[in-house]
Every structure is written in structure tokens, then in C-alpha cells.
Amino acid sequence: MDLRIEHLPKIRVLRRPEQGLRALVERAPQAEAYTERVVEKLRPYLTWLHAARRRLATAAVCIITVWLFLHVTFGANGMVVYRAKRTEYQRLQKEIDSLQNENNRYTDQIKALKTDPRAIEKEAREQLHYTRPGEVIYVAPAPPQPQSPATNAARK
């Protein structure tokens, strides 16, 4: 078994803080020259940007206004969705009212059938075709159902 280490990683020696500051001071003129070159290259763009700042701000406000209008109108909770929900609410409210009225009619009919002998007699005559002695009931026959052809060939 071989325990020898063949390649040692390079050990990095950290500089003293004074050396770092000295290197920074030595390179300051180079950094200033680089900054000056970059500023000279960007000067026409910066001048144009300074001159057009009002137009750019106006355009930005217009874009934000248009976006806000579209969001309020067509967004997830916008006016279009609100109106659709309001219409649906009104339709459901009408349906609830009609069902409540129907429920009230059925409740009244149940009360009448439990207590009123005339209501009981009326239901017996209509549904069970009961008659009093001496009465005759005439029942009209159901209208004939039109027969539909069995196949497509018969339809032609």
C-alpha cells in the first residue's frame, strides 16, 4: 500500500493589508484613465439621455397608463369579468326567487290537502278520475305521436 502524496495543492499566501492598499494606490492612475475612456465613449449617449429625459418620462407614464387601463378592463378581476359575474348573480337571484315561489305554492298545496276537504276532492277528481254519483267524465284521447323512420334510407 502506497501512502505517498504525489501532487500537493498550491498553497495561497495571503497578502498583508498594507500590501493590498499599496497595490490599490499604485493602480489608481490606471483605473482613472480607464474610467475616463469609458465616460468619453458614453458621453454622446448620456447627453442624449439628459436632453430626452422629459420625453422618456412622458412615454413611460403613457405606457403605465395604458397597461393600467388594460389591467382594470380585462384583468382577472376587471370590468369585463365583474359585469359577467353581476349578470350571473342577477340570473341566479331570479332563479332563487322563482324556486322560492314554487316552494311556497307547494307548501300551501300541502297545507290545503291536509286540512281543506275541497282541495282533497279536487285532487281526487283530477288525478284519480273519481266522480260523484251521476257524473260522467269525458277524457280526450292523447294526440297520436308521429312515427319517425327507422333508417336514413326511409327518410329520403
mmCIF file of C-alpha atoms in Angstrom:
data_model
loop_
_atom_site.group_PDB
_atom_site.id
_atom_site.type_symbol
_atom_site.label_atom_id
_atom_site.label_comp_id
_atom_site.label_asym_id
_atom_site.label_seq_id
_atom_site.Cartn_x
_atom_site.Cartn_y
_atom_site.Cartn_z
ATOM 1 C CA MET A 1 0.000 0.000 0.000
ATOM 2 C CA ASP A 2 1.425 3.320 -1.161
ATOM 3 C CA LEU A 3 0.624 6.359 1.004
ATOM 4 C CA ARG A 4 2.751 8.901 -0.801
ATOM 5 C CA ILE A 5 1.163 12.138 -1.923
ATOM 6 C CA GLU A 6 2.364 12.980 -5.401
ATOM 7 C CA HIS A 7 0.743 16.358 -6.128
ATOM 8 C CA LEU A 8 0.332 18.862 -3.366
ATOM 9 C CA PRO A 9 -2.192 21.613 -3.970
ATOM 10 C CA LYS A 10 -0.716 25.068 -4.266
ATOM 11 C CA ILE A 11 -0.898 26.951 -1.047
ATOM 12 C CA ARG A 12 -2.058 30.502 -1.478
ATOM 13 C CA VAL A 13 -0.294 33.070 0.588
ATOM 14 C CA LEU A 14 -2.482 35.968 1.627
ATOM 15 C CA ARG A 15 -1.065 39.439 1.374
ATOM 16 C CA ARG A 16 -0.849 41.758 4.252
ATOM 17 C CA PRO A 17 -3.397 44.611 4.292
ATOM 18 C CA GLU A 18 -0.644 47.165 3.752
ATOM 19 C CA GLN A 19 0.409 45.424 0.542
ATOM 20 C CA GLY A 20 -3.192 45.476 -0.749
ATOM 21 C CA LEU A 21 -3.527 49.181 -0.084
ATOM 22 C CA ARG A 22 -0.156 49.847 -1.698
ATOM 23 C CA ALA A 23 -1.247 47.901 -4.826
ATOM 24 C CA LEU A 24 -4.516 49.848 -4.914
ATOM 25 C CA VAL A 25 -2.739 53.175 -4.730
ATOM 26 C CA GLU A 26 -0.278 52.105 -7.422
ATOM 27 C CA ARG A 27 -3.092 51.144 -9.809
ATOM 28 C CA ALA A 28 -5.285 54.216 -9.155
ATOM 29 C CA PRO A 29 -3.990 56.206 -12.169
ATOM 30 C CA GLN A 30 -4.737 53.259 -14.465
ATOM 31 C CA ALA A 31 -8.292 52.981 -13.044
ATOM 32 C CA GLU A 32 -8.856 56.714 -13.500
ATOM 33 C CA ALA A 33 -7.662 56.530 -17.110
ATOM 34 C CA TYR A 34 -9.977 53.570 -17.812
ATOM 35 C CA THR A 35 -12.920 55.400 -16.252
ATOM 36 C CA GLU A 36 -12.155 58.480 -18.322
ATOM 37 C CA ARG A 37 -12.089 56.419 -21.544
ATOM 38 C CA VAL A 38 -15.450 54.786 -20.691
ATOM 39 C CA VAL A 39 -17.035 58.163 -19.868
ATOM 40 C CA GLU A 40 -15.774 59.631 -23.153
ATOM 41 C CA LYS A 41 -17.294 56.729 -25.082
ATOM 42 C CA LEU A 42 -20.625 57.104 -23.271
ATOM 43 C CA ARG A 43 -20.764 60.916 -23.352
ATOM 44 C CA PRO A 44 -22.944 61.197 -26.522
ATOM 45 C CA TYR A 45 -25.455 58.722 -25.104
ATOM 46 C CA LEU A 46 -25.527 60.445 -21.721
ATOM 47 C CA THR A 47 -26.017 63.823 -23.415
ATOM 48 C CA TRP A 48 -28.899 62.471 -25.484
ATOM 49 C CA LEU A 49 -30.430 60.830 -22.410
ATOM 50 C CA HIS A 50 -30.211 64.108 -20.481
ATOM 51 C CA ALA A 51 -31.856 66.009 -23.350
ATOM 52 C CA ALA A 52 -34.645 63.428 -23.858
ATOM 53 C CA ARG A 53 -35.473 62.795 -20.196
ATOM 54 C CA ARG A 54 -38.842 64.589 -20.323
ATOM 55 C CA ARG A 55 -39.934 62.738 -23.438
ATOM 56 C CA LEU A 56 -38.835 59.425 -21.945
ATOM 57 C CA ALA A 57 -40.675 60.148 -18.690
ATOM 58 C CA THR A 58 -43.834 61.093 -20.615
ATOM 59 C CA ALA A 59 -43.603 57.901 -22.691
ATOM 60 C CA ALA A 60 -43.118 55.825 -19.530
ATOM 61 C CA VAL A 61 -46.173 57.416 -17.896
ATOM 62 C CA CYS A 62 -48.234 56.767 -21.047
ATOM 63 C CA ILE A 63 -47.157 53.121 -21.171
ATOM 64 C CA ILE A 64 -48.001 52.644 -17.481
ATOM 65 C CA THR A 65 -51.382 54.312 -18.017
ATOM 66 C CA VAL A 66 -52.242 52.066 -20.967
ATOM 67 C CA TRP A 67 -51.136 48.979 -19.051
ATOM 68 C CA LEU A 68 -53.217 50.013 -16.035
ATOM 69 C CA PHE A 69 -56.282 50.634 -18.239
ATOM 70 C CA LEU A 70 -55.957 47.212 -19.867
ATOM 71 C CA HIS A 71 -55.460 45.541 -16.497
ATOM 72 C CA VAL A 72 -58.512 47.239 -14.969
ATOM 73 C CA THR A 73 -60.649 46.426 -18.007
ATOM 74 C CA PHE A 74 -59.559 42.910 -18.951
ATOM 75 C CA GLY A 75 -57.633 41.657 -15.897
ATOM 76 C CA ALA A 76 -58.564 38.755 -13.637
ATOM 77 C CA ASN A 77 -60.942 40.958 -11.646
ATOM 78 C CA GLY A 78 -61.513 43.612 -14.310
ATOM 79 C CA MET A 79 -64.695 45.257 -15.503
ATOM 80 C CA VAL A 80 -65.463 42.581 -18.100
ATOM 81 C CA VAL A 81 -65.311 39.806 -15.502
ATOM 82 C CA TYR A 82 -67.214 41.962 -12.998
ATOM 83 C CA ARG A 83 -70.087 42.536 -15.417
ATOM 84 C CA ALA A 84 -70.272 38.836 -16.292
ATOM 85 C CA LYS A 85 -70.367 37.931 -12.600
ATOM 86 C CA ARG A 86 -73.002 40.577 -11.900
ATOM 87 C CA THR A 87 -75.197 39.233 -14.738
ATOM 88 C CA GLU A 88 -74.735 35.691 -13.424
ATOM 89 C CA TYR A 89 -75.652 36.886 -9.908
ATOM 90 C CA GLN A 90 -78.847 38.542 -11.157
ATOM 91 C CA ARG A 91 -79.828 35.422 -13.125
ATOM 92 C CA LEU A 92 -79.235 33.204 -10.106
ATOM 93 C CA GLN A 93 -81.183 35.617 -7.891
ATOM 94 C CA LYS A 94 -84.179 35.418 -10.259
ATOM 95 C CA GLU A 95 -83.917 31.626 -10.276
ATOM 96 C CA ILE A 96 -83.828 31.577 -6.462
ATOM 97 C CA ASP A 97 -86.912 33.806 -6.327
ATOM 98 C CA SER A 98 -88.849 31.610 -8.748
ATOM 99 C CA LEU A 99 -87.871 28.450 -6.854
ATOM 100 C CA GLN A 100 -88.869 30.108 -3.588
ATOM 101 C CA ASN A 101 -92.273 30.994 -5.072
ATOM 102 C CA GLU A 102 -92.698 27.425 -6.317
ATOM 103 C CA ASN A 103 -91.742 26.121 -2.882
ATOM 104 C CA ASN A 104 -94.339 28.432 -1.278
ATOM 105 C CA ARG A 105 -97.024 27.147 -3.686
ATOM 106 C CA TYR A 106 -96.181 23.547 -2.825
ATOM 107 C CA THR A 107 -96.271 24.361 0.892
ATOM 108 C CA ASP A 108 -99.703 25.975 0.508
ATOM 109 C CA GLN A 109 -100.908 22.991 -1.522
ATOM 110 C CA ILE A 110 -99.712 20.566 1.168
ATOM 111 C CA LYS A 111 -101.469 22.568 3.884
ATOM 112 C CA ALA A 112 -104.663 22.620 1.814
ATOM 113 C CA LEU A 113 -104.518 18.870 1.189
ATOM 114 C CA LYS A 114 -104.095 18.235 4.907
ATOM 115 C CA THR A 115 -106.975 20.489 6.039
ATOM 116 C CA ASP A 116 -109.328 21.523 3.186
ATOM 117 C CA PRO A 117 -111.829 18.859 2.012
ATOM 118 C CA ARG A 118 -112.487 20.731 -1.260
ATOM 119 C CA ALA A 119 -108.756 20.597 -2.189
ATOM 120 C CA ILE A 120 -108.706 16.868 -1.442
ATOM 121 C CA GLU A 121 -111.775 16.333 -3.621
ATOM 122 C CA LYS A 122 -110.294 18.397 -6.462
ATOM 123 C CA GLU A 123 -107.045 16.353 -6.484
ATOM 124 C CA ALA A 124 -109.005 13.086 -6.362
ATOM 125 C CA ARG A 125 -111.125 14.139 -9.338
ATOM 126 C CA GLU A 126 -108.117 15.349 -11.399
ATOM 127 C CA GLN A 127 -105.577 12.649 -10.722
ATOM 128 C CA LEU A 128 -107.661 9.561 -9.945
ATOM 129 C CA HIS A 129 -110.663 10.424 -12.178
ATOM 130 C CA TYR A 130 -113.115 9.986 -9.304
ATOM 131 C CA THR A 131 -116.705 11.119 -9.839
ATOM 132 C CA ARG A 132 -119.760 11.761 -7.783
ATOM 133 C CA PRO A 133 -122.716 9.541 -8.351
ATOM 134 C CA GLY A 134 -124.464 10.501 -11.579
ATOM 135 C CA GLU A 135 -121.485 12.328 -13.118
ATOM 136 C CA VAL A 136 -119.836 11.301 -16.372
ATOM 137 C CA ILE A 137 -116.212 12.067 -17.235
ATOM 138 C CA TYR A 138 -115.139 12.649 -20.803
ATOM 139 C CA VAL A 139 -111.455 12.084 -21.482
ATOM 140 C CA ALA A 140 -109.950 13.194 -24.781
ATOM 141 C CA PRO A 141 -107.568 10.684 -26.377
ATOM 142 C CA ALA A 142 -103.901 11.585 -26.447
ATOM 143 C CA PRO A 143 -102.706 13.063 -29.758
ATOM 144 C CA PRO A 144 -101.005 10.456 -31.969
ATOM 145 C CA GLN A 145 -97.206 10.539 -31.980
ATOM 146 C CA PRO A 146 -95.632 10.891 -35.439
ATOM 147 C CA GLN A 147 -93.621 7.799 -36.251
ATOM 148 C CA SER A 148 -90.018 8.515 -37.160
ATOM 149 C CA PRO A 149 -88.405 6.397 -39.879
ATOM 150 C CA ALA A 150 -86.107 3.679 -38.598
ATOM 151 C CA THR A 151 -83.261 4.219 -41.094
ATOM 152 C CA ASN A 152 -81.705 7.002 -43.123
ATOM 153 C CA ALA A 153 -82.897 5.341 -46.335
ATOM 154 C CA ALA A 154 -86.522 5.625 -45.195
ATOM 155 C CA ARG A 155 -86.103 9.372 -44.574
ATOM 156 C CA LYS A 156 -85.009 10.003 -48.147
#
